[in-house]
Coordinates of C-alpha atoms and ligand atoms in Angstrom, one line a residue:
X1 CA 0.1 0.0 0.2
X2 CA 2.2 2.8 1.3
X3 CA 5.2 1.9 -0.9
X4 CA 3.2 1.9 -4.1
X5 CA 2.0 5.1 -3.7
X6 CA 2.9 7.6 -6.7
X7 CA 3.3 11.5 -7.1
X8 CA 1.3 14.0 -9.3
X9 CA 3.4 13.0 -12.6
X10 CA 3.3 9.1 -11.6
X11 CA 6.9 8.8 -10.1
X12 CA 7.1 6.2 -7.2
X13 CA 7.1 8.4 -4.0
X14 CA 10.2 7.3 -1.9
X15 CA 10.5 7.3 1.7
X16 CA 12.0 10.5 3.5
X17 CA 12.8 12.4 6.7
X18 CA 10.8 15.1 7.7
X19 CA 12.5 17.7 10.4
X20 CA 9.3 19.1 11.6
X21 CA 9.6 22.3 13.7
X22 CA 6.4 23.5 16.0
X23 CA 5.0 19.7 15.5
X24 CA 3.5 19.5 18.7
X25 CA 1.0 22.5 17.9
X26 CA -2.3 22.3 16.2
X27 CA -1.2 21.9 12.6
X28 CA 1.9 20.3 13.4
X29 CA -0.4 17.7 15.2
X30 CA -2.8 16.8 12.3
X31 CA 0.5 16.6 9.8
X32 CA 2.0 13.9 11.8
X33 CA -1.1 12.1 12.0
X34 CA -1.3 12.4 8.7
X35 CA 2.2 11.4 7.7
X36 CA 2.0 8.5 10.2
X37 CA -1.3 6.6 9.2
X38 CA -0.9 7.5 5.2
X39 CA 2.5 7.4 4.4
X40 CA 5.8 5.8 4.9
X41 CA 7.6 8.7 5.6
X42 CA 9.6 9.8 9.2
X43 CA 9.2 12.5 11.1
X44 CA 11.6 14.3 14.1
X45 CA 9.4 16.1 15.6
X46 CA 10.4 19.4 17.7
X47 CA 8.7 21.3 20.2
X48 CA 8.4 22.6 23.5
X49 CA 5.3 20.5 24.0
X50 CA 3.8 16.9 23.0
X51 CA 0.3 16.9 24.7
X52 CA -1.2 17.0 20.8
X53 CA 0.9 14.5 19.6
X54 CA 1.4 12.1 22.3
X55 CA -1.1 9.6 21.1
X56 CA 1.4 9.0 17.8
X57 CA 4.1 8.8 20.2
X58 CA 2.8 6.1 22.4
X59 CA 2.0 3.3 23.1
X60 CA 4.9 1.4 21.5
X61 CA 2.3 -1.1 19.8
X62 CA 1.6 2.0 17.2
X63 CA 2.2 0.6 13.9
X64 CA 4.1 3.6 13.0
X65 CA 6.3 2.9 16.1
X66 CA 9.9 4.0 15.6
X67 CA 9.0 6.5 12.4
X68 CA 8.1 9.6 14.4
X69 CA 10.9 10.9 17.3
X70 CA 9.9 13.5 19.4
X71 CA 12.6 16.4 20.4
X72 CA 11.9 18.7 23.1
X73 CA 13.8 21.6 22.5
X74 CA 13.0 25.4 22.2
X75 CA 14.4 26.8 18.8
X76 CA 15.8 30.0 19.6
X77 CA 18.6 28.4 22.3
X78 CA 19.8 24.6 21.3
X79 CA 22.5 23.5 19.4
X80 CA 20.9 20.6 18.3
X81 CA 19.1 21.9 16.1
X82 CA 21.3 22.2 13.1
X83 CA 22.0 18.1 13.3
X84 CA 18.5 17.6 13.4
X85 CA 18.1 19.4 10.1
X86 CA 21.2 17.9 8.5
X87 CA 19.8 14.3 9.2
X88 CA 16.5 14.7 7.1
X89 CA 15.5 15.7 3.4
X90 CA 12.9 18.5 4.3
X91 CA 12.6 20.7 6.9
X92 CA 9.0 22.0 7.9
X93 CA 9.1 25.5 10.3
X94 CA 5.8 25.9 11.8
X95 CA 7.4 27.1 15.2
X96 CA 5.3 30.5 15.7
X97 CA 3.6 33.1 18.4
X98 CA 0.6 33.0 16.4
X99 CA -2.6 34.2 18.4
X100 CA -3.4 37.8 17.6
X101 CA -3.8 38.6 21.7
X102 CA -0.4 38.4 21.7
X103 CA 0.7 40.8 18.5
X104 CA -0.2 43.9 20.3
X105 CA 0.2 43.2 23.9
X106 CA 3.7 41.2 23.6
X107 CA 5.2 42.3 20.1
X108 CA 9.0 42.1 21.1
X109 CA 8.3 37.9 21.4
X110 CA 5.9 37.9 18.6
X111 CA 8.5 39.4 16.3
X112 CA 11.5 37.1 17.7
X113 CA 9.3 34.2 17.5
X114 CA 8.2 35.0 13.5
X115 CA 11.6 36.4 12.3
X116 CA 14.4 36.1 14.8
X117 CA 13.8 32.5 15.8
X118 CA 13.1 31.6 11.8
X119 CA 16.5 32.9 10.8
X120 CA 18.9 30.1 11.7
X121 CA 16.2 27.6 10.4
X122 CA 16.7 29.5 7.0
X123 CA 20.2 29.4 7.5
X124 CA 20.9 25.9 8.0
X125 CA 19.0 24.6 5.3
X126 CA 20.4 27.1 2.7
X127 CA 23.8 25.9 4.1
X128 CA 23.1 22.3 3.6
X129 CA 21.3 22.6 0.8
X130 CA 18.1 21.1 2.1
X131 CA 14.5 21.8 1.2
X132 CA 12.3 24.0 3.6
X133 CA 8.4 24.4 3.6
X134 CA 8.0 27.8 6.0
X135 CA 4.7 28.4 7.1
X136 CA 3.9 31.7 6.9
X137 CA 0.3 33.4 6.5
X138 CA -2.8 35.2 5.1
X139 CA -1.9 38.0 7.3
X140 CA 1.0 39.4 5.5
X141 CA -1.8 40.5 2.9
X142 CA -3.3 42.8 6.0
X143 CA -6.0 44.7 4.7
X144 CA -7.5 44.7 1.2
X145 CA -7.7 47.5 -1.2
X146 CA -11.3 48.0 -0.9
X147 CA -11.2 48.7 2.5
X148 CA -10.0 52.0 1.6
X149 CA -13.1 52.7 -1.2
X150 CA -16.1 54.7 0.2
X151 CA -18.2 52.6 2.4
X152 CA -21.1 53.0 -0.9
X153 CA -18.7 52.4 -3.6
X154 CA -20.1 49.9 -6.3
X155 CA -16.3 49.0 -6.6
X156 CA -16.4 47.5 -3.2
X157 CA -18.2 44.3 -4.8
X158 CA -15.6 44.0 -7.6
X159 CA -13.4 40.7 -6.9
X160 CA -9.9 43.0 -8.3
X161 CA -10.5 45.1 -5.0
X162 CA -10.5 41.9 -2.2
X163 CA -9.1 38.8 -4.1
X164 CA -5.7 38.2 -2.4
X165 CA -3.4 36.8 -4.8
X166 CA 0.3 35.4 -4.1
X167 CA 1.7 37.3 -6.8
X168 CA -0.2 40.2 -7.2
X169 CA -1.6 41.7 -4.3
X170 CA -0.1 44.4 -1.8
X171 CA 0.8 43.9 1.5
X172 CA -1.2 46.7 3.5
X173 CA -0.8 47.0 7.2
X174 CA -1.5 49.9 9.5
X175 CA 0.9 52.5 11.4
X176 CA 3.3 51.0 13.6
X177 CA 1.2 52.0 16.9
X178 CA -1.1 49.3 15.9
X179 CA 0.7 46.7 17.1
X180 CA -1.6 44.3 15.6
X181 CA 0.7 44.4 12.3
X182 CA 4.3 43.3 14.4
X183 CA 3.7 39.4 13.2
X184 CA 2.4 39.9 9.7
X185 CA 5.6 42.3 9.2
X186 CA 7.6 39.8 11.0
X187 CA 6.0 37.0 8.7
X188 CA 6.5 39.1 5.9
X189 CA 10.1 39.9 6.4
X190 CA 11.0 36.0 7.0
X191 CA 8.9 35.3 3.3
X192 CA 11.0 37.9 1.6
X193 CA 14.3 36.5 3.1
X194 CA 13.2 32.9 2.1
X195 CA 13.1 34.1 -1.3
X196 CA 16.1 36.1 -1.5
X197 CA 18.0 32.7 -0.6
X198 CA 16.1 31.3 -3.3
X199 CA 17.0 33.7 -5.6
X200 CA 20.5 34.6 -4.9
X201 CA 21.9 30.9 -2.9
X202 CA 19.1 28.1 -4.9
X203 CA 17.5 27.4 -1.3
X204 CA 14.8 25.0 -2.5
X205 CA 11.7 26.5 -0.5
X206 CA 8.1 26.7 -0.3
X207 CA 6.2 29.1 1.6
X208 CA 2.4 28.2 2.9
X209 CA -0.1 31.0 3.7
X210 CA -3.1 29.4 5.7
X211 CA -6.1 31.1 5.6
X212 CA -8.1 30.4 9.4
X213 CA -7.3 26.5 9.3
X214 CA -9.6 25.4 11.9
X215 CA -10.5 21.9 13.6
X216 CA -10.1 20.2 16.7
X217 CA -6.7 20.4 19.3
X218 CA -6.9 23.7 17.8
X219 CA -5.0 26.3 20.5
X220 CA -6.8 25.4 24.3
X221 CA -9.8 26.5 26.3
X222 CA -9.2 29.0 29.2
X223 CA -9.1 27.5 32.5
X224 CA -9.1 23.7 31.1
X225 CA -6.0 23.4 29.2
X226 CA -4.7 26.8 29.0
X227 CA -4.2 29.8 31.5
X228 CA -7.6 30.8 32.5
X229 CA -6.9 34.4 31.3
X230 CA -5.7 33.4 27.7
X231 CA -7.2 34.4 24.5
X232 CA -7.1 31.7 21.9
X233 CA -7.8 32.4 18.2
X234 CA -12.0 32.7 17.7
X235 CA -12.5 29.3 17.5
X236 CA -11.6 28.2 20.7
X237 CA -12.8 31.4 22.2
X238 CA -16.6 31.1 20.7
X239 CA -15.8 27.0 22.0
X240 CA -15.3 28.0 25.4
X241 CA -18.1 30.6 25.8
X242 CA -20.6 27.9 24.2
X243 CA -19.3 25.1 26.8
X244 CA -19.6 27.6 29.4
X245 CA -23.2 28.6 28.0
X246 CA -21.8 32.5 27.9
X247 CA -22.6 34.8 25.1
X248 CA -20.3 35.0 22.5
X249 CA -18.1 38.4 22.3
X250 CA -17.9 39.9 19.1
X251 CA -15.4 42.1 18.4
X252 CA -16.3 45.7 17.2
X253 CA -19.7 43.8 16.1
X254 CA -18.1 41.1 14.4
X255 CA -18.4 42.7 11.1
X256 CA -15.0 41.4 10.5
X257 CA -14.9 38.7 7.4
X258 CA -13.1 35.5 6.9
X259 CA -13.0 32.3 5.4
X260 CA -12.4 29.0 7.1
X261 CA -11.0 25.6 6.0
X262 CA -11.4 22.5 7.4
X263 CA -7.4 21.2 9.0
X264 CA -8.5 17.7 7.3
X265 CA -8.8 19.6 3.7
X266 CA -5.7 21.8 4.2
X267 CA -3.4 19.4 5.3
X268 CA -4.1 17.5 1.9
X269 CA -2.5 20.4 0.6
X270 CA 0.6 20.2 2.6
X271 CA 0.8 16.5 1.6
X272 CA 0.8 17.4 -2.2
X273 CA 3.6 20.1 -1.3
X274 CA 5.9 17.7 0.5
X275 CA 5.3 14.9 -2.0
X276 CA 5.7 16.7 -5.5
X277 CA 8.8 19.0 -4.8
X278 CA 9.2 19.8 -8.4
X279 CA 6.1 21.3 -8.3
X280 CA 6.1 23.0 -5.1
X281 CA 9.5 24.4 -4.8
X282 CA 9.8 28.2 -5.7
X283 CA 6.4 28.9 -4.8
X284 CA 4.4 30.7 -2.0
X285 CA 0.8 28.7 -1.8
X286 CA -2.7 30.7 -0.5
X287 CA -4.5 27.3 1.4
X288 CA -8.0 28.3 2.1
X289 CA -11.4 27.8 1.1
X290 CA -12.8 30.5 -1.0
X291 CA -16.4 29.2 -0.4
X292 CA -16.7 29.6 3.6
X293 CA -16.6 33.2 3.7
X294 CA -18.4 34.5 6.7
X295 CA -18.4 37.4 9.5
X296 CA -17.6 36.9 12.5
X297 CA -21.0 37.5 13.6
X298 CA -22.2 34.8 11.1
X299 CA -19.5 32.1 12.4
X300 CA -20.9 32.8 16.1
X301 CA -24.5 32.1 15.2
X302 CA -23.6 29.0 13.1
X303 CA -21.6 27.8 16.2
X304 CA -24.4 28.6 18.6
X305 CA -26.7 26.5 16.0
X306 CA -24.5 23.8 15.4
X307 CA -23.4 23.4 19.3
X308 CA -27.3 23.0 20.0
X309 CA -27.4 19.8 17.6
X310 CA -24.2 18.0 18.6
X311 CA -24.7 19.1 22.4
X312 CA -28.7 18.4 22.6
X313 CA -28.9 21.5 24.5
X314 CA -31.3 24.3 23.6
X315 CA -29.6 27.3 22.0
X316 CA -28.8 30.0 24.1
X317 CA -31.3 33.0 23.9
X318 CA -29.1 36.6 23.6
X319 CA -26.2 33.9 22.4
X320 CA -23.7 37.0 21.2
X321 CA -22.7 40.3 23.1
X322 CA -20.9 43.3 21.2
X323 CA -17.5 44.1 22.9
X324 CA -15.0 46.8 21.8
X325 CA -11.2 45.4 20.3
X326 CA -9.9 47.9 22.9
X327 CA -11.8 46.4 26.1
X328 CA -10.8 42.5 24.4
X329 CA -7.4 42.7 22.8
X330 CA -6.5 46.1 24.7
X331 CA -4.6 49.3 23.0
X332 CA -2.9 48.7 19.2
X333 CA -5.3 46.3 18.1
X334 CA -6.6 46.2 14.5
X335 CA -7.9 43.6 12.1
X336 CA -8.1 42.1 8.7
X337 CA -11.4 43.3 6.8
X338 CA -11.9 40.1 4.3
X339 CA -9.7 37.4 3.4
X340 CA -10.7 35.6 0.3
X341 CA -8.0 33.3 -1.2
X342 CA -7.2 33.2 -4.7
X343 CA -6.9 29.4 -5.4
X344 CA -5.4 29.7 -9.3
X345 CA -1.5 29.0 -8.2
X346 CA -2.2 26.1 -5.9
X347 CA -4.9 24.5 -8.3
X348 CA -2.2 24.7 -11.3
X349 CA 0.8 23.5 -9.4
X350 CA -1.1 20.8 -7.4
X351 CA -4.6 20.4 -8.4
X352 CA -5.7 20.9 -4.7
X353 CA -9.5 22.2 -4.0
X354 CA -11.1 22.0 -0.2
X355 CA -14.3 20.0 0.1
X356 CA -15.4 20.6 3.5
X357 CA -18.3 23.1 3.9
X358 CA -18.3 25.4 6.9
X359 CA -21.3 23.5 8.7
X360 CA -19.8 19.8 8.3
X361 CA -16.3 21.5 9.5
X362 CA -17.9 23.1 12.8
X363 CA -20.4 19.6 13.1
X364 CA -17.0 17.5 13.4
X365 CA -15.3 20.2 15.4
X366 CA -18.2 21.1 17.8
X367 CA -18.5 17.2 18.6
X368 CA -14.7 16.7 19.3
X369 CA -14.8 20.1 21.3
X370 CA -18.0 18.7 23.5
X371 CA -16.4 14.9 23.9
X372 CA -13.2 16.8 25.1
X373 CA -14.0 19.3 27.2
X374 CA -17.8 19.4 28.4
X375 CA -17.5 17.5 31.6
X376 CA -14.2 18.9 32.4
X377 CA -16.2 22.5 32.3
X378 CA -18.8 21.3 34.2
X379 CA -16.6 20.3 37.1
X380 CA -15.1 23.5 37.1
X381 CA -18.3 25.5 37.1
X382 CA -19.2 22.8 40.1
X383 CA -16.4 23.9 42.0
X384 CA -17.1 26.7 44.6
X385 CA -15.2 30.3 44.7
X386 CA -12.6 30.5 47.2
X387 CA -13.7 33.3 49.4
Ligands
LIG401 N1 -4.2 27.7 11.9 C1 -4.2 28.7 11.4 O1 -5.1 28.8 10.7 C2 -2.7 29.2 10.9 C3 -3.2 30.8 10.1 C4 -1.9 31.3 9.3 C5 -0.7 31.0 9.8 N2 -0.7 30.0 10.6 C6 1.1 29.7 10.8 O2 0.7 28.1 10.8 C7 2.1 27.7 11.9 C8 1.6 26.9 12.6 O3 0.3 27.4 13.2 P1 -0.6 26.2 14.3 O4 -2.0 26.9 14.1 O5 -0.4 24.8 14.2 O6 0.0 26.9 15.9 P2 0.3 26.4 17.3 O7 0.7 27.6 18.2 O8 -0.8 25.8 17.8 O9 1.8 25.6 16.6 C9 2.8 26.2 16.9 C10 3.8 25.4 17.6 O10 5.0 25.8 17.5 C11 5.7 25.9 18.8 N3 6.9 26.6 19.0 C12 6.7 27.8 18.9 N4 7.8 28.6 19.4 C13 8.8 27.7 19.2 C14 10.3 27.6 20.0 N5 11.0 28.1 20.0 N6 10.7 26.1 19.8 C15 10.1 25.3 19.5 N7 8.7 24.9 19.4 C16 7.9 26.7 19.2 C17 4.5 25.9 19.8 O11 4.7 25.5 21.1 C18 3.5 25.0 19.0 O12 3.5 23.6 19.3 C19 2.6 29.0 12.6 O13 3.5 29.6 12.1 C20 1.4 30.0 12.0 O14 1.8 31.3 12.3 C21 -1.5 29.3 11.0
LIG402 O1 -13.9 35.8 21.2 C1 -13.6 36.6 20.0 C2 -12.4 36.0 18.9 C3 -11.9 36.9 18.0 N1 -13.0 37.8 17.3 C4 -12.6 38.1 16.2 O2 -12.6 36.7 15.2 C5 -11.8 37.1 13.8 C6 -11.1 36.1 13.9 O3 -9.7 35.7 15.1 P1 -8.7 35.0 15.3 O4 -8.5 35.0 16.4 O5 -9.1 33.7 14.5 O6 -7.6 35.4 14.4 P2 -7.7 36.1 13.0 O7 -8.2 35.7 11.7 O8 -7.7 37.6 13.3 O9 -6.0 36.0 12.7 C7 -5.4 34.8 12.5 O10 -5.6 34.9 11.5 C8 -4.3 33.6 10.6 C9 -3.0 33.5 11.6 O11 -2.0 33.9 11.1 C10 -3.3 33.5 13.0 O12 -3.6 32.2 13.4 C11 -4.2 34.7 13.4 O13 -3.2 35.5 13.1 C12 -10.9 38.6 14.2 O14 -12.0 39.7 13.8 C13 -11.4 38.6 15.9 O15 -11.5 40.2 16.2 C14 -14.1 37.8 18.1 O16 -14.6 38.6 17.4 N2 -14.2 37.5 19.4

């Protein structure tokens, strides 16, 4: 089975070793799962945490035992990094601070994590002639051109003013005081550096720009498997509200628009990049689902309905509440208005298309959230508060 797999050009796929940095995170855990269950490849899994991939590391009776090895290390300061990159055929860098609540409150950590800490990875790949797949973000596009048009301009309806294209769209960020953009700016600079390493030194690279990938194991539920005061990304924020039967908080009215793609669809795209280097090298790929666009308010309303279906509880009355971004995220927050990925390049190079509708992906994800967290939340809520 695994040994007879072929690439998009009909050539047999040879087993390779992948150095995956940030393998213990949301995307990393799904990618490791896919690689273990459907391919013959070996993974050197690097991260400071491994909770989300524990089920792959143990027990020793797993059929893939020996093909995934966890190395607990912080890439900021660990001399083992270069050796591990040298041992592998391909490096995938997922490590990052990537929750918006951090961008304006911990801008230095955000910039160091997304730019400075990624530098040695690029350097070691370039010096040792190793292929690199680097995870960037759709946030490098920033705001759409259309957002600067008058509210009633008919041009706002013209895709030329909002669809985001890898090789054409500009990167539009807010002023420096809007520290929200520290993340996007650091990601943009590391993209430019990788691109330049390719142009000047022949680095074989692929850059991935994920557009709001969501699914099980994303971030944490505050007070259960993450800090009580922590603010994860919107899927986990809204899941937390639903589990606790609290209203969902809509930042600045929930008018921003996003396209959400199911993690399992997106991982298919990454596997195609891994196994088709000739088609993926030198490219930047948008990976998202342009058909799943909603405002954040619509997302919240849909999650209320889906959660009621999967939990069997009636939907909350007064299910949402508006909060200002200053109250929710603090000074320096700003937002991307709209994010629709152009799919031309990934379609042409890899023939990839997302499949799962927003309703279906929310149904499977909220079923997971309910099964994983509902009991734990009940216990926390039942505990008397110490006086
Ligand atoms: N999930 C999305 O929709 C999305 C969207 C755009 C971009 N991305 C990018 O994809 C990548 C992965 O995102 P994710 O959603 O899986 O996030 P995540 O936070 O779940 O995963 C990141 C992992 O990197 C690890 N890490 C961070 N710094 C490290 C260090 N110094 N040394 C070792 N490990 C370190 C973390 O412990 C974590 O497990 C990030 O680069 C992110 O910017 C994700
Ligand atoms: O409780 C909440 C949380 C979030 N939101 C809003 O929901 C929208 C989405 O917020 P998320 O936290 O998921 O993050 P964003 O889509 O803004 O950015 C993400 O984009 C791609 C990646 O690079 C990162 O994972 C992250 O920067 C924002 O408009 C935010 O203001 C709420 O209205 N309520």
